[in-house]
Coordinates of C-alpha atoms in Angstrom, one line a residue:
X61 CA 5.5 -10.6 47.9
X62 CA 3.3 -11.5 45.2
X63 CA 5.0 -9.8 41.8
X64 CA 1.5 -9.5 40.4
X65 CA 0.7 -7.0 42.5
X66 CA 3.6 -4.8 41.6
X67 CA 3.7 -1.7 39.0
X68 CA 4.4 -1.8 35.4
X69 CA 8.3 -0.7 35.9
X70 CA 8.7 -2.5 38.6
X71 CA 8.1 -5.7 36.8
X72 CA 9.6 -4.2 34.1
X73 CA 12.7 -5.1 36.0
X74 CA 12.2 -7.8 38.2
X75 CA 9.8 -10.3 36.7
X76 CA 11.0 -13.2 35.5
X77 CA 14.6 -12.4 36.2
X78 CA 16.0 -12.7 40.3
X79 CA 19.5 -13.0 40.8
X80 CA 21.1 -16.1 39.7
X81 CA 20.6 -18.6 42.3
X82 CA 23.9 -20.6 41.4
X83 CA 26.1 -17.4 41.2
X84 CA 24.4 -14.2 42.8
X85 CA 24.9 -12.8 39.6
X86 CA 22.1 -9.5 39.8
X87 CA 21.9 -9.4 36.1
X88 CA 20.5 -12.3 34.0
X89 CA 23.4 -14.6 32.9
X90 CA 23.3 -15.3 29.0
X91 CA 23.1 -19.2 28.1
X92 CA 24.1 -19.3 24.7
X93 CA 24.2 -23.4 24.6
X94 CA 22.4 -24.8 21.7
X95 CA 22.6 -28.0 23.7
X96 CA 21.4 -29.2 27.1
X97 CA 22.3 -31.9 29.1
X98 CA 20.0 -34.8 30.1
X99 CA 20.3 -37.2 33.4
X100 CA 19.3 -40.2 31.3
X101 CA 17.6 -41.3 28.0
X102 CA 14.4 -42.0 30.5
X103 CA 14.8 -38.7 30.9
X104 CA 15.0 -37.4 27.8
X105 CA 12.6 -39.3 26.2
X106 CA 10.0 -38.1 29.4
X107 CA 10.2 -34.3 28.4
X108 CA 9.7 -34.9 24.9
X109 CA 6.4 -37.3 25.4
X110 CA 5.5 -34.5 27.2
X111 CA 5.6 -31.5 25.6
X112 CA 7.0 -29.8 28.2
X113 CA 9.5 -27.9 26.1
X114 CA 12.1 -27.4 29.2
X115 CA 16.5 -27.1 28.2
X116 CA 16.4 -29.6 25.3
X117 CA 17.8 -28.3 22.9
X118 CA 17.6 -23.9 22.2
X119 CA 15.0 -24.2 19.7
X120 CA 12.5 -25.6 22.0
X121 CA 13.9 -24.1 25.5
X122 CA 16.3 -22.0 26.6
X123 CA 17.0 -20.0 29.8
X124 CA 17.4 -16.6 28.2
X125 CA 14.5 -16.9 25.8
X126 CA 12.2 -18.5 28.8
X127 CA 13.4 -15.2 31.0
X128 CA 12.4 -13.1 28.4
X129 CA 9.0 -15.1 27.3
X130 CA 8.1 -14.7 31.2
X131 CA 9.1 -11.0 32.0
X132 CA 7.0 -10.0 28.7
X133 CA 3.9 -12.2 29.6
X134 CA 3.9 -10.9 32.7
X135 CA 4.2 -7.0 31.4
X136 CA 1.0 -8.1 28.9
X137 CA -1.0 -10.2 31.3
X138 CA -1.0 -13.2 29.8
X139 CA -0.5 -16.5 30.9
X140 CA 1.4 -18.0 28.1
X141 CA 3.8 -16.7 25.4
X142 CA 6.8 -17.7 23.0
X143 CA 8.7 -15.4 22.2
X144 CA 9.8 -15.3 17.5
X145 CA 12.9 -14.7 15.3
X146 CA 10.4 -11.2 14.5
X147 CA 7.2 -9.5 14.4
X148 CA 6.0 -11.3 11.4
X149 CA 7.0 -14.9 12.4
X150 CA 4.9 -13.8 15.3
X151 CA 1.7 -13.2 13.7
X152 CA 2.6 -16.3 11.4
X153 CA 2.5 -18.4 14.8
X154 CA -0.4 -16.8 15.7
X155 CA -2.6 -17.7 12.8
X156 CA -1.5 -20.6 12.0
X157 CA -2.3 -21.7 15.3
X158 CA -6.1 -21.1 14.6
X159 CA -6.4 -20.9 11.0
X160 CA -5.4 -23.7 8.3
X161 CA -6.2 -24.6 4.5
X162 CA -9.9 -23.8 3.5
X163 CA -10.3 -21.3 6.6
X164 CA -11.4 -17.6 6.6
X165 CA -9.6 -13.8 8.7
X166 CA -11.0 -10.7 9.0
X167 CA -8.1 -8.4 9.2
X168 CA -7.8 -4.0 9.6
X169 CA -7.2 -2.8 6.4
X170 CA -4.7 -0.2 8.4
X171 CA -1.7 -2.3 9.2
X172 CA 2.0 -2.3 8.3
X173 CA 2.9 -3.2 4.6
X174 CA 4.4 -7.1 5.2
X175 CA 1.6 -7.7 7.1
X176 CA -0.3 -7.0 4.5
X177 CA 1.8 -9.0 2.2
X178 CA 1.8 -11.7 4.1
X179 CA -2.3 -12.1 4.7
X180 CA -2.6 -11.3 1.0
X181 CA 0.5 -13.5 -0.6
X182 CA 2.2 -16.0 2.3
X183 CA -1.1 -17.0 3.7
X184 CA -3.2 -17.2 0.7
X185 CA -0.7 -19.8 -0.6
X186 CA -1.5 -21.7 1.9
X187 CA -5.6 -21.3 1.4
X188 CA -5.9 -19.1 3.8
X189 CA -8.1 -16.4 2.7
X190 CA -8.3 -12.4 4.2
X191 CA -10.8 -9.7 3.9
X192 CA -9.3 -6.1 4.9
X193 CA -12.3 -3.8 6.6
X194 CA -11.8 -0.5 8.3
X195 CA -11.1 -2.0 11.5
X196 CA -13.0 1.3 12.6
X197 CA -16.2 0.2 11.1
X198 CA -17.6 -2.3 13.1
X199 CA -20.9 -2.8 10.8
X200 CA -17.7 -4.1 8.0
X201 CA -16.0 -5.9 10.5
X202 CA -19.6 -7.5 11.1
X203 CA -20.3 -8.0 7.7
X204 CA -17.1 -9.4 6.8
X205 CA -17.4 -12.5 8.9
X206 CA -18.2 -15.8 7.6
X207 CA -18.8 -19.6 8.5
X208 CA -15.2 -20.7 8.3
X209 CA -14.0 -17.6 9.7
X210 CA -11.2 -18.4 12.1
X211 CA -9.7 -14.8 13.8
X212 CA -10.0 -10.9 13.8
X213 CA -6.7 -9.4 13.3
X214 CA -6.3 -5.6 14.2
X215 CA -3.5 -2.7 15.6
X216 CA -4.0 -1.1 18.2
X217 CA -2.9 2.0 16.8
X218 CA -3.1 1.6 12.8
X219 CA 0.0 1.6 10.5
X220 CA 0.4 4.6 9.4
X221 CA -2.8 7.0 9.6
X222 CA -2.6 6.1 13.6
X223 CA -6.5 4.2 12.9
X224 CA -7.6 3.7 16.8
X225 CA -9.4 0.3 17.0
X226 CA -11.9 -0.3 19.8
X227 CA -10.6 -3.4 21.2
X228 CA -13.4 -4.3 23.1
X229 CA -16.1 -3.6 20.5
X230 CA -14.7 -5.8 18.3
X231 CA -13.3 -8.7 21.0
X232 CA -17.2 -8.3 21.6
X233 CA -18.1 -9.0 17.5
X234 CA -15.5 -11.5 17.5
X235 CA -16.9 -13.9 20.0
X236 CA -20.1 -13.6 19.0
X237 CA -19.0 -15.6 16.2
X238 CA -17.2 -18.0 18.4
X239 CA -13.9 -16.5 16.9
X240 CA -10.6 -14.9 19.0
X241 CA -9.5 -11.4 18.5
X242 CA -5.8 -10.8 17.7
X243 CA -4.1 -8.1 18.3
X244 CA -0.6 -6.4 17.2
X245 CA 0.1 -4.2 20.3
X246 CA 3.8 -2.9 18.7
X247 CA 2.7 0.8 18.8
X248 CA 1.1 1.5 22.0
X249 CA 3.3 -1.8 24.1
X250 CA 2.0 -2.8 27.1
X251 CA 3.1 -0.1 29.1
X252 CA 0.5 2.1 27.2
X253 CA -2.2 -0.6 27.0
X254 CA -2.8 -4.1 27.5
X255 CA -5.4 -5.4 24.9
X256 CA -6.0 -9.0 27.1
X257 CA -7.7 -6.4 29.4
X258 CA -10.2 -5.5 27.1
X259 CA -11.1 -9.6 25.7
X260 CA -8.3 -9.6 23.1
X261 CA -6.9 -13.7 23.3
X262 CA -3.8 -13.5 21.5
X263 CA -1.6 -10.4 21.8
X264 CA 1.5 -10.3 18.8
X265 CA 4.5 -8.2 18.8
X266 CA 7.3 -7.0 16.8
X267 CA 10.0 -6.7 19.8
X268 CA 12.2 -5.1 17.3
X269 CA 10.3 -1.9 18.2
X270 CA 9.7 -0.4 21.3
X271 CA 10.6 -3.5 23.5
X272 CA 14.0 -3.5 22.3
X273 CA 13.9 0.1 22.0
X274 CA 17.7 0.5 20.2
X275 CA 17.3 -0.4 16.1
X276 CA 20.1 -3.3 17.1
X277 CA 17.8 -6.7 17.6
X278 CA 14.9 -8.7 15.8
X279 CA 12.0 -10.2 18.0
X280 CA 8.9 -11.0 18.0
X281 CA 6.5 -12.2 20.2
X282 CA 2.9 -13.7 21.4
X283 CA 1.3 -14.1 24.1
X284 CA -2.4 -15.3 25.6
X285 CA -4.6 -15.8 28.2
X286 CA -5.4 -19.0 27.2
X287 CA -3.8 -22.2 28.3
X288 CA -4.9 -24.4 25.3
X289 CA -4.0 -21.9 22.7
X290 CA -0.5 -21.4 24.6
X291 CA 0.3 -24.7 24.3
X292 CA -0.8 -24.7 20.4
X293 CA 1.5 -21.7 19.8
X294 CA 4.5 -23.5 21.6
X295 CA 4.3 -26.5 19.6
X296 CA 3.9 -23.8 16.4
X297 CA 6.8 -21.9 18.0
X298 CA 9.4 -24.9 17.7
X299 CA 7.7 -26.5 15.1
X300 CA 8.0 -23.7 12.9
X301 CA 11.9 -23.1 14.1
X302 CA 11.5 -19.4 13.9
X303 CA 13.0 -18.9 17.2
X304 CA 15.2 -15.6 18.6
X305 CA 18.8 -16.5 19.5
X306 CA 19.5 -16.2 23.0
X307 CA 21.3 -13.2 22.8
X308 CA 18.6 -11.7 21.1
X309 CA 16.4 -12.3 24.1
X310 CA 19.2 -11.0 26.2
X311 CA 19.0 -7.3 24.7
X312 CA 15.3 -7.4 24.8
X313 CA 15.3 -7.9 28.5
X314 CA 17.4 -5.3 28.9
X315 CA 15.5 -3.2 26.8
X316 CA 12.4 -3.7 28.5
X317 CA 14.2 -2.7 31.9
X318 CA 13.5 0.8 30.4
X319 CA 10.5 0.7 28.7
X320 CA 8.3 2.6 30.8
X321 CA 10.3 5.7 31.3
X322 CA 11.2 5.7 27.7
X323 CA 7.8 5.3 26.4
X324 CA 7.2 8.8 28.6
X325 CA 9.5 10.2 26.7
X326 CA 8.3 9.1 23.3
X327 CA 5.0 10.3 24.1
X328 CA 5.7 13.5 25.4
X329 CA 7.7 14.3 22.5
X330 CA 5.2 13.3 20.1
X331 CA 2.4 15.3 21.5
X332 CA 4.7 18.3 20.8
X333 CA 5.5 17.8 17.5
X334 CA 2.3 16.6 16.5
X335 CA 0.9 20.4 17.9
X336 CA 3.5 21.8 16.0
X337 CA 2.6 20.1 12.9
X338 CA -1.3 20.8 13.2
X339 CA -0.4 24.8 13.2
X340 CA 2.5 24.7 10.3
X341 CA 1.6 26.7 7.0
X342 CA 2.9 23.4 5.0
X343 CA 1.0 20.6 6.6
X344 CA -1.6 19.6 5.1
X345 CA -3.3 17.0 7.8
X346 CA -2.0 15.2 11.1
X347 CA -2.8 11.8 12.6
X348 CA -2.2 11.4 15.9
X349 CA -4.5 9.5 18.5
X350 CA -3.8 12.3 20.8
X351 CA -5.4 15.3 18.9
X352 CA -8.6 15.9 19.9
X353 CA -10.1 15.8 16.6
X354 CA -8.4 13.0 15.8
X355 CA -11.8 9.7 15.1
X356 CA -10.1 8.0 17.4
X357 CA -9.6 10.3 20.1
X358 CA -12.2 9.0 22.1
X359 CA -11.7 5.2 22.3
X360 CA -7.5 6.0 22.6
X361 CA -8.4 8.2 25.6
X362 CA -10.4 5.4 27.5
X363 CA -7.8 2.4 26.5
X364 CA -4.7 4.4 27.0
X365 CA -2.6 5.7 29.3
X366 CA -1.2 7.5 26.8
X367 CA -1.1 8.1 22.7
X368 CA 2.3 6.6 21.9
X369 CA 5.2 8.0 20.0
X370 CA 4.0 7.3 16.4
X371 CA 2.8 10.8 14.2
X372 CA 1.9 11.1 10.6
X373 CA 0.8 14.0 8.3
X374 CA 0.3 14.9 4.8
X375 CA 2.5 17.5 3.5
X376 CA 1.0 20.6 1.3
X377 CA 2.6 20.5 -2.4
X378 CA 2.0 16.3 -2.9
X379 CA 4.7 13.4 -3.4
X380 CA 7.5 16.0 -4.0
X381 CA 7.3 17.9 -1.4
X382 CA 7.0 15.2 0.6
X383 CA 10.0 13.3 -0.3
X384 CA 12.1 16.2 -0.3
X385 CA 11.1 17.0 3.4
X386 CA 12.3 13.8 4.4
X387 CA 15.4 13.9 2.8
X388 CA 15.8 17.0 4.5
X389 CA 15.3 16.4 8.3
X390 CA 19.0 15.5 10.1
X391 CA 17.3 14.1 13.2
X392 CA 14.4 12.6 12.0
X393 CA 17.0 9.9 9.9
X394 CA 15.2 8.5 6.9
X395 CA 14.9 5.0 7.9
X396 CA 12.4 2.0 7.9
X397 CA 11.3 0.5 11.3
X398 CA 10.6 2.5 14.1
X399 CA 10.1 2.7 17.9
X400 CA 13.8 3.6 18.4
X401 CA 15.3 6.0 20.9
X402 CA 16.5 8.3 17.9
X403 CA 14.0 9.7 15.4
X404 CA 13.2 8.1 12.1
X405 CA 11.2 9.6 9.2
X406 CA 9.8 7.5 6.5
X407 CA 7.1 7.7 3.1
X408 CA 4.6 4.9 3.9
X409 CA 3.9 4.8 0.2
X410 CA 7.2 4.6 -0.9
X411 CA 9.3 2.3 2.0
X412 CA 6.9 0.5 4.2
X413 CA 4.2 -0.1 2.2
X414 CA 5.1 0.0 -1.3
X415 CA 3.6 -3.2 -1.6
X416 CA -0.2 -1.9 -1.5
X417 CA 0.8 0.7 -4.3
X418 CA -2.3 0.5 -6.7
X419 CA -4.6 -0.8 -4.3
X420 CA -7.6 0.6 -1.6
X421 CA -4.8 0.0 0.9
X422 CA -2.5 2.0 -0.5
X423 CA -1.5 5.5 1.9
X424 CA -1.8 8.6 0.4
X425 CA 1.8 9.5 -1.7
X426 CA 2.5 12.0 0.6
X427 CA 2.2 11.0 3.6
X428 CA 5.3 10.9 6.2
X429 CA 5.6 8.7 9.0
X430 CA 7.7 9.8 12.1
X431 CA 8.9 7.7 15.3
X432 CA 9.4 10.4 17.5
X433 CA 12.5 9.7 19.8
X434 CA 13.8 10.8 23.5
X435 CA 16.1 13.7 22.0
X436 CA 15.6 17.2 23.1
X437 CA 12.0 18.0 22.0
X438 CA 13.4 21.8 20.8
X439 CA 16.1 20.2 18.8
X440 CA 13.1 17.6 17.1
X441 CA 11.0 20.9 16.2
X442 CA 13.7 22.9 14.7
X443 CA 15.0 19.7 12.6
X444 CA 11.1 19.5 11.6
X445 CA 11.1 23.9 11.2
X446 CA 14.0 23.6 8.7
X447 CA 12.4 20.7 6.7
X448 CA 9.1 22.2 6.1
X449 CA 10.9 25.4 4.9
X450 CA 12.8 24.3 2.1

């Protein structure tokens, strides 16, 4: 049978990953060789004139990490990826791929705090320049282009205010400029969306997240629909050197093996708390995709499946309150990252993106970030109760 035709958990499990054919081992073995043996120098020499980047040597090919880059691919729709050491070596891949010295990006202005960093600091070291939009407002994104622009960078959903960007609206503005469209999928994963679907080219990653799904591994990833371009980010990809370790790949495949069922989890959860949130006397606002007043509503509801597990709000009282309701919560652990199966709570302003403080894309100082776990939903809402209470 044609694995294409299969549903998202089943190829969650079996794409990219049959039984061993030397062993009948059902689960994937782990190669942790750096090394790889050759038939000949003729041989040797042949996969390196051409680029075919098979079991040289684990920084250009490995077994585990080629598993992994092919179940993922597969999961996004894409017809080439490599899978990074993390989500920012990812996106580094990614732009350098299209972008160099002297060239132009048009990036969201709602994204995560090192990406930020890194388009501002990293990238403009290397003459690479970015102007942050609202990724919301097309007519900026529009205006924002120029001549040497080389890519649109968005979220799907923003980082932290859960900003909704219309993928095909702006893939649309994007190659009417002759430019790709790049896209950070981490929050919704491909189980809630696939952006290729809607004329994204390049689809980034931090596997740390979701895809791993237990706060114990670093990835990242990128993947495309293009074959040029995937051949450009492989060469970028070992060129670079900021490859995962086998092992790394090994509890990423595992953790996409439950993916699916956990994101139903996360999301069910986070509708919940995000209704309890919207009716408590001490919330100020709530940013969710999934509330129906939320500016984004609209566009999640037609490129979603479902809203994800990520919910924000602004607490009543300002930074104090704020800080003192996240040090508060026993569940919700005060933690960076996100996107594992227990329940983090964070200040943006403070952890995250304290590199924007005292600029227009710095979030509002009391604003709290949740990743909303799989525990019981009644436990979440009490932990959340007690908080707001103090």
């Amino acid at each position: 049978m044609d694995e294409r035709t299969f549903g998202f958990r089943t190829r969650a499990l079996h794409a990219g990953t049959p039984p061993d054919g030397e062993t009948g081992a059902r689960a994937l073995p782990l190669h942790l060789s750096t090394s790889f043996v050759f038939d000949s120098t003729e041989h040797a020499a042949e996969l390196f004139a051409l680029r075919t980047y098979g079991n040289i040597y684990t920084r250009i090919g490995n077994p585990t990490v080629a598993a992994f880059e092919e179940k993922l691919a597969s999961l996004e729709g894409g017809l080439g990826a490599v899978a990074t050491a993390s989500g920012l070596s990812a996106q580094l891949i990614a732009i350098l791929s299209l972008a160099q010295n002297g060239d132009h990006l048009v990036a969201s202005a709602n994204l995560y705090g090192g990406t930020i960093t890194q388009f501002g600091v990293t990238l403009r070291r290397m003459g690479i320049e970015t102007t942050f939009v609202p990724g919301s407002d097309l007519d900026a994104v529009r205006g924002a282009l120029r001549d040497n622009t080389k890519a649109v960078f968005t979220e799907t959903i923003g980082n932290p205010k859960g900003n909704v960007a219309d993928l095909a609206a702006l893939a649309e503005i994007a190659h009417g400029a002759g430019v790709p469209l790049i896209v950070d999928n981490t929050f919704a994963t491909p189980y809630l969306q696939r952006p290729l679907t809607f004329g994204a080219d390049v689809v980034v990653h931090s596997t740390t997240k979701y895809v791993g799904g237990h706060s114990d591994v670093l990835g990242g990833f990128v993947a495309t629909s293009n074959d040029e371009l995937a051949a450009t980010l492989k060469f970028h990809q070992y060129a670079i050197g900021a490859v995962p370790g086998p092992f790394d790949c090994y509890l990423l495949l595992r953790g996409l093996k439950t993916l699916g069922v956990r994101m139903d989890r996360h999301c069910a959860n986070a509708r919940a708390v995000a209704a309890f949130l919207v009716d408590h006397p001490s919330v100020e606002k709530v940013y969710y995709p999934g509330l129906a007043d939320h500016p984004g509503y609209e566009v999640a509801t037609a490129q979603m499946s479902d809203f994800g597990g990520m919910v924000s709000f602004t607490a009543k009282g300002g930074v104090d309150v704020a800080r003192k309701v996240c040090e508060s919560t026993s569940l919700f652990t005060l933690a960076e990252s996100l996107g594992g199966v227990e329940s983090l709570i964070e200040m943006p302003s403070a952890m995250t993106h304290a590199s924007t403080a005292g600029s227009t894309l710095e979030p509002p100082v009391n604003l709290i970030r949740l990743s909303v776990g799989i525990e019981d939903i009644d436990d979440l809402l009490a932990d959340l109760a007690h908080a707001l209470s103090l």
